[in-house]
Amino acid sequence: MTYSSTTKFLKELGDRLSVLDIPIFYKLPEASEMEPFLVIGSVTSDTGKTALTGAVIEDMTVSIDIFLPNNSRTLVEETKFKAIRLLGRNTRVSTTVMLDDSIGREVYHIAIRLTESII
C-alpha cells in the first residue's frame, strides 16, 4: 500500500517524538488519561507552491500539544527544548507554554505549531 505524504509525515513525527517517552495520541484522550501525554492534532495543508513548480509541494502545519503536570516548570522547559530539537532544523516551529485547565484539571500545556514543506 502506498501512503500519502501527510500520513508518512505524521508517522515520522510520532517516531521522532517517541524519544520523549510520553504517550502519543492523535486526538485528545479521555479526561481519565493522566499527564504526561502528547497529542499530534490538527493538520492544515497549502499546495499553493505546486502551481509554480509542477511538482506537488505541500506546506503542512501540524499542531502538537504536550500536557504535563503543573508541579515543575523546569520539566516543562526541558521537555519543550527536547521536543523542538527532535522536530529537526528544517521546520518552522512556534511554541507557547501556558497553564491550562481545558482537560478538567490545571496542567502545563506546551502548544507547538510546526510548518514543513513536503514534496
Coordinates of N, CA and C in Angstrom, one line a residue:
M1 N 0.8 -1.2 0.0 CA 0.0 0.0 0.0 C 0.9 1.2 0.0
T2 N 0.5 2.2 -0.8 CA 1.2 3.5 -0.8 C 0.5 4.5 0.0
Y3 N 1.2 5.1 0.9 CA 0.6 6.1 1.8 C 0.9 7.5 1.3
S4 N 0.0 8.4 1.7 CA 0.1 9.8 1.3 C 1.3 10.5 2.0
S5 N 1.8 11.6 1.5 CA 2.9 12.3 2.2 C 2.4 12.8 3.6
T6 N 1.2 13.1 3.7 CA 0.7 13.5 5.0 C 0.8 12.4 6.0
T7 N 0.3 11.2 5.6 CA 0.4 10.0 6.5 C 1.8 9.7 6.9
K8 N 2.7 9.7 6.0 CA 4.1 9.4 6.2 C 4.7 10.5 7.2
F9 N 4.4 11.7 7.0 CA 4.9 12.8 7.8 C 4.4 12.7 9.2
L10 N 3.1 12.4 9.4 CA 2.6 12.3 10.8 C 3.2 11.1 11.5
K11 N 3.4 10.0 10.8 CA 4.1 8.8 11.3 C 5.5 9.1 11.7
E12 N 6.2 9.9 10.9 CA 7.6 10.3 11.2 C 7.6 11.2 12.4
L13 N 6.7 12.1 12.5 CA 6.6 13.0 13.7 C 6.5 12.1 15.0
G14 N 5.5 11.2 14.9 CA 5.3 10.3 16.1 C 6.6 9.5 16.4
D15 N 7.3 9.0 15.4 CA 8.5 8.3 15.6 C 9.6 9.2 16.3
R16 N 9.7 10.4 15.8 CA 10.7 11.3 16.3 C 10.4 11.7 17.8
L17 N 9.1 12.0 18.1 CA 8.8 12.4 19.4 C 8.7 11.3 20.4
S18 N 8.7 10.0 19.9 CA 8.6 8.9 20.8 C 9.8 8.8 21.8
V19 N 10.9 9.5 21.4 CA 12.1 9.5 22.2 C 11.8 10.2 23.6
L20 N 10.8 11.1 23.6 CA 10.4 11.8 24.8 C 9.8 10.8 25.9
D21 N 9.5 9.6 25.5 CA 8.9 8.6 26.3 C 7.6 9.1 27.0
I22 N 6.8 9.8 26.2 CA 5.5 10.3 26.6 C 4.5 9.6 25.7
P23 N 3.4 9.1 26.3 CA 2.3 8.5 25.4 C 1.9 9.5 24.3
I24 N 1.7 9.0 23.1 CA 1.4 9.9 22.0 C 0.0 9.5 21.5
F25 N -0.9 10.5 21.3 CA -2.2 10.3 20.8 C -2.4 11.2 19.6
Y26 N -3.4 10.8 18.7 CA -3.7 11.6 17.5 C -5.0 12.3 17.7
K27 N -5.6 12.2 18.9 CA -6.8 13.1 19.3 C -6.7 13.2 20.8
L28 N -7.3 14.2 21.4 CA -7.3 14.4 22.8 C -7.9 13.2 23.5
P29 N -7.2 12.6 24.4 CA -7.7 11.4 25.1 C -8.8 11.8 26.1
E30 N -9.4 10.8 26.7 CA -10.4 11.0 27.7 C -9.8 11.7 28.9
A31 N -10.6 12.4 29.7 CA -10.1 13.1 30.9 C -9.5 12.2 31.9
S32 N -9.8 10.9 31.9 CA -9.1 10.0 32.8 C -7.7 9.7 32.5
E33 N -7.2 10.1 31.3 CA -5.8 9.9 30.9 C -5.0 10.9 31.6
M34 N -4.1 10.5 32.5 CA -3.3 11.4 33.3 C -2.0 11.9 32.5
E35 N -1.6 13.1 32.7 CA -0.4 13.6 32.1 C 0.8 12.9 32.7
P36 N 1.9 12.8 32.0 CA 2.1 13.5 30.7 C 1.5 12.7 29.6
F37 N 1.1 13.5 28.5 CA 0.8 12.9 27.2 C 0.9 13.9 26.2
L38 N 1.0 13.5 24.9 CA 1.3 14.3 23.8 C 0.2 14.1 22.8
V39 N -0.3 15.1 22.1 CA -1.3 14.9 21.1 C -0.8 15.5 19.8
I40 N -0.7 14.7 18.7 CA -0.4 15.2 17.4 C -1.8 15.4 16.8
G41 N -2.2 16.7 16.6 CA -3.5 17.0 16.3 C -3.8 17.5 14.9
S42 N -4.4 18.6 14.8 CA -4.9 19.1 13.5 C -3.8 19.4 12.5
V43 N -4.1 19.2 11.3 CA -3.2 19.4 10.2 C -3.8 20.4 9.2
T44 N -3.1 21.4 8.8 CA -3.5 22.3 7.8 C -2.5 22.2 6.6
S45 N -3.1 22.2 5.4 CA -2.3 22.0 4.2 C -2.5 23.1 3.2
D46 N -1.4 23.5 2.6 CA -1.4 24.5 1.5 C -0.6 24.0 0.3
T47 N -1.2 23.9 -0.8 CA -0.5 23.4 -2.0 C -0.2 24.5 -3.0
G48 N -0.2 25.7 -2.6 CA -0.1 26.9 -3.4 C 1.2 26.9 -4.2
K49 N 2.3 26.4 -3.7 CA 3.5 26.3 -4.4 C 3.5 25.4 -5.6
T50 N 2.6 24.4 -5.6 CA 2.5 23.4 -6.6 C 2.4 24.0 -8.0
A51 N 1.6 25.0 -8.2 CA 1.3 25.6 -9.5 C 2.6 26.3 -10.0
L52 N 3.5 26.7 -9.2 CA 4.7 27.4 -9.6 C 5.7 26.4 -10.1
T53 N 5.7 25.2 -9.6 CA 6.8 24.3 -10.0 C 6.4 23.1 -10.8
G54 N 5.1 22.7 -10.7 CA 4.6 21.5 -11.4 C 4.7 20.3 -10.5
A55 N 5.6 20.2 -9.5 CA 5.7 19.1 -8.6 C 4.7 19.4 -7.5
V56 N 4.2 18.4 -6.8 CA 3.3 18.6 -5.7 C 4.1 19.0 -4.5
I57 N 3.9 20.2 -4.0 CA 4.6 20.7 -2.9 C 3.5 21.1 -1.9
E58 N 3.6 20.6 -0.7 CA 2.6 20.8 0.3 C 3.2 21.4 1.6
D59 N 2.8 22.6 1.9 CA 3.2 23.2 3.2 C 2.2 22.8 4.2
M60 N 2.7 22.0 5.2 CA 1.8 21.4 6.2 C 2.1 22.0 7.6
T61 N 1.0 22.4 8.2 CA 1.2 23.0 9.6 C 0.4 22.0 10.5
V62 N 1.2 21.5 11.5 CA 0.7 20.5 12.4 C 0.7 21.0 13.9
S63 N -0.4 20.8 14.6 CA -0.5 21.1 16.0 C 0.0 20.0 16.8
I64 N 1.0 20.2 17.7 CA 1.5 19.3 18.7 C 1.3 19.8 20.0
D65 N 0.5 19.1 20.9 CA 0.2 19.7 22.2 C 0.8 18.7 23.2
I66 N 1.6 19.2 24.2 CA 2.2 18.3 25.2 C 1.5 18.8 26.5
F67 N 1.0 17.9 27.3 CA 0.3 18.2 28.6 C 1.2 17.5 29.7
L68 N 1.6 18.3 30.6 CA 2.5 17.9 31.7 C 1.9 18.3 33.1
P69 N 2.2 17.6 34.1 CA 1.8 18.0 35.5 C 2.2 19.5 35.8
N70 N 1.4 20.2 36.6 CA 1.7 21.6 36.8 C 2.7 21.8 38.0
N71 N 3.5 20.8 38.4 CA 4.3 20.9 39.5 C 5.8 21.2 39.2
S72 N 6.2 21.3 38.0 CA 7.6 21.6 37.7 C 7.7 22.4 36.4
R73 N 8.0 23.6 36.5 CA 8.2 24.5 35.3 C 9.6 24.0 34.6
T74 N 10.5 23.5 35.4 CA 11.8 23.1 34.9 C 11.5 21.9 33.9
L75 N 10.7 21.0 34.3 CA 10.3 19.8 33.5 C 9.7 20.3 32.2
V76 N 8.8 21.3 32.3 CA 8.2 21.9 31.1 C 9.2 22.5 30.1
E77 N 10.1 23.3 30.6 CA 11.1 23.9 29.7 C 12.0 22.9 29.1
E78 N 12.4 21.9 29.9 CA 13.3 20.9 29.4 C 12.6 20.0 28.3
T79 N 11.3 19.7 28.5 CA 10.5 18.9 27.6 C 10.3 19.7 26.3
K80 N 10.0 21.0 26.4 CA 9.9 21.9 25.2 C 11.1 21.9 24.4
F81 N 12.3 22.1 25.1 CA 13.6 22.1 24.4 C 13.8 20.8 23.7
K82 N 13.6 19.7 24.3 CA 13.9 18.4 23.7 C 12.9 18.1 22.5
A83 N 11.7 18.5 22.7 CA 10.7 18.3 21.6 C 11.1 19.1 20.3
I84 N 11.5 20.4 20.6 CA 11.9 21.2 19.4 C 13.2 20.6 18.7
R85 N 14.1 20.1 19.5 CA 15.3 19.5 18.9 C 14.9 18.3 18.1
L86 N 14.0 17.5 18.6 CA 13.6 16.2 18.0 C 12.9 16.5 16.7
L87 N 12.2 17.7 16.6 CA 11.4 18.0 15.4 C 12.4 18.4 14.2
G88 N 13.6 18.8 14.5 CA 14.6 19.0 13.4 C 14.7 20.4 13.1
R89 N 15.8 20.7 12.3 CA 16.2 22.1 11.9 C 15.4 22.6 10.7
N90 N 14.9 21.8 9.8 CA 14.3 22.3 8.6 C 12.9 22.8 8.8
T91 N 12.4 22.8 10.0 CA 11.0 23.2 10.2 C 10.8 24.6 10.7
R92 N 9.7 25.1 10.5 CA 9.3 26.4 11.2 C 8.5 26.0 12.4
V93 N 9.0 26.4 13.6 CA 8.3 26.0 14.8 C 8.0 27.2 15.7
S94 N 6.8 27.2 16.2 CA 6.5 28.2 17.2 C 5.9 27.5 18.4
T95 N 6.2 28.0 19.6 CA 5.7 27.3 20.8 C 5.1 28.4 21.8
T96 N 4.2 27.9 22.6 CA 3.6 28.6 23.6 C 3.5 27.7 24.8
V97 N 3.9 28.2 26.0 CA 3.7 27.5 27.3 C 2.7 28.2 28.1
M98 N 1.7 27.4 28.6 CA 0.7 28.0 29.4 C 0.2 27.1 30.5
L99 N -0.4 27.6 31.5 CA -1.2 26.8 32.4 C -2.6 26.7 31.8
D100 N -3.1 25.5 31.8 CA -4.4 25.2 31.1 C -5.3 24.3 31.9
D101 N -6.6 24.6 32.0 CA -7.5 23.7 32.7 C -8.5 23.1 31.7
S102 N -8.3 23.1 30.5 CA -9.3 22.7 29.5 C -9.5 21.2 29.5
I103 N -8.6 20.4 30.2 CA -8.8 19.0 30.3 C -9.4 18.6 31.6
G104 N -9.9 19.6 32.4 CA -10.6 19.3 33.6 C -9.8 19.4 34.9
R105 N -8.5 19.7 34.7 CA -7.6 20.0 35.8 C -6.5 20.9 35.3
E106 N -5.8 21.6 36.2 CA -4.8 22.5 35.7 C -3.5 21.8 35.4
V107 N -3.0 22.0 34.2 CA -1.7 21.3 33.8 C -0.9 22.3 33.0
Y108 N 0.3 22.1 32.8 CA 1.1 22.8 31.9 C 0.8 22.3 30.5
H109 N 0.7 23.2 29.5 CA 0.4 22.8 28.1 C 1.4 23.5 27.3
I110 N 2.2 22.7 26.6 CA 3.1 23.2 25.6 C 2.4 23.1 24.2
A111 N 2.1 24.2 23.6 CA 1.5 24.2 22.3 C 2.5 24.5 21.2
I112 N 2.7 23.5 20.3 CA 3.7 23.6 19.3 C 3.0 23.7 17.9
R113 N 3.4 24.6 17.1 CA 2.9 24.7 15.7 C 4.1 24.5 14.8
L114 N 4.1 23.5 14.0 CA 5.2 23.1 13.2 C 4.7 23.2 11.7
T115 N 5.5 23.9 10.9 CA 5.2 24.0 9.5 C 6.4 23.5 8.7
E116 N 6.1 22.6 7.8 CA 7.2 22.0 7.0 C 6.7 21.8 5.6
S117 N 7.6 22.0 4.6 CA 7.2 21.7 3.2 C 7.5 20.3 2.9
I118 N 6.5 19.6 2.3 CA 6.7 18.2 1.8 C 6.6 18.2 0.3
I119 N 7.5 17.5 -0.3 CA 7.5 17.4 -1.8 C 7.1 15.9 -2.1

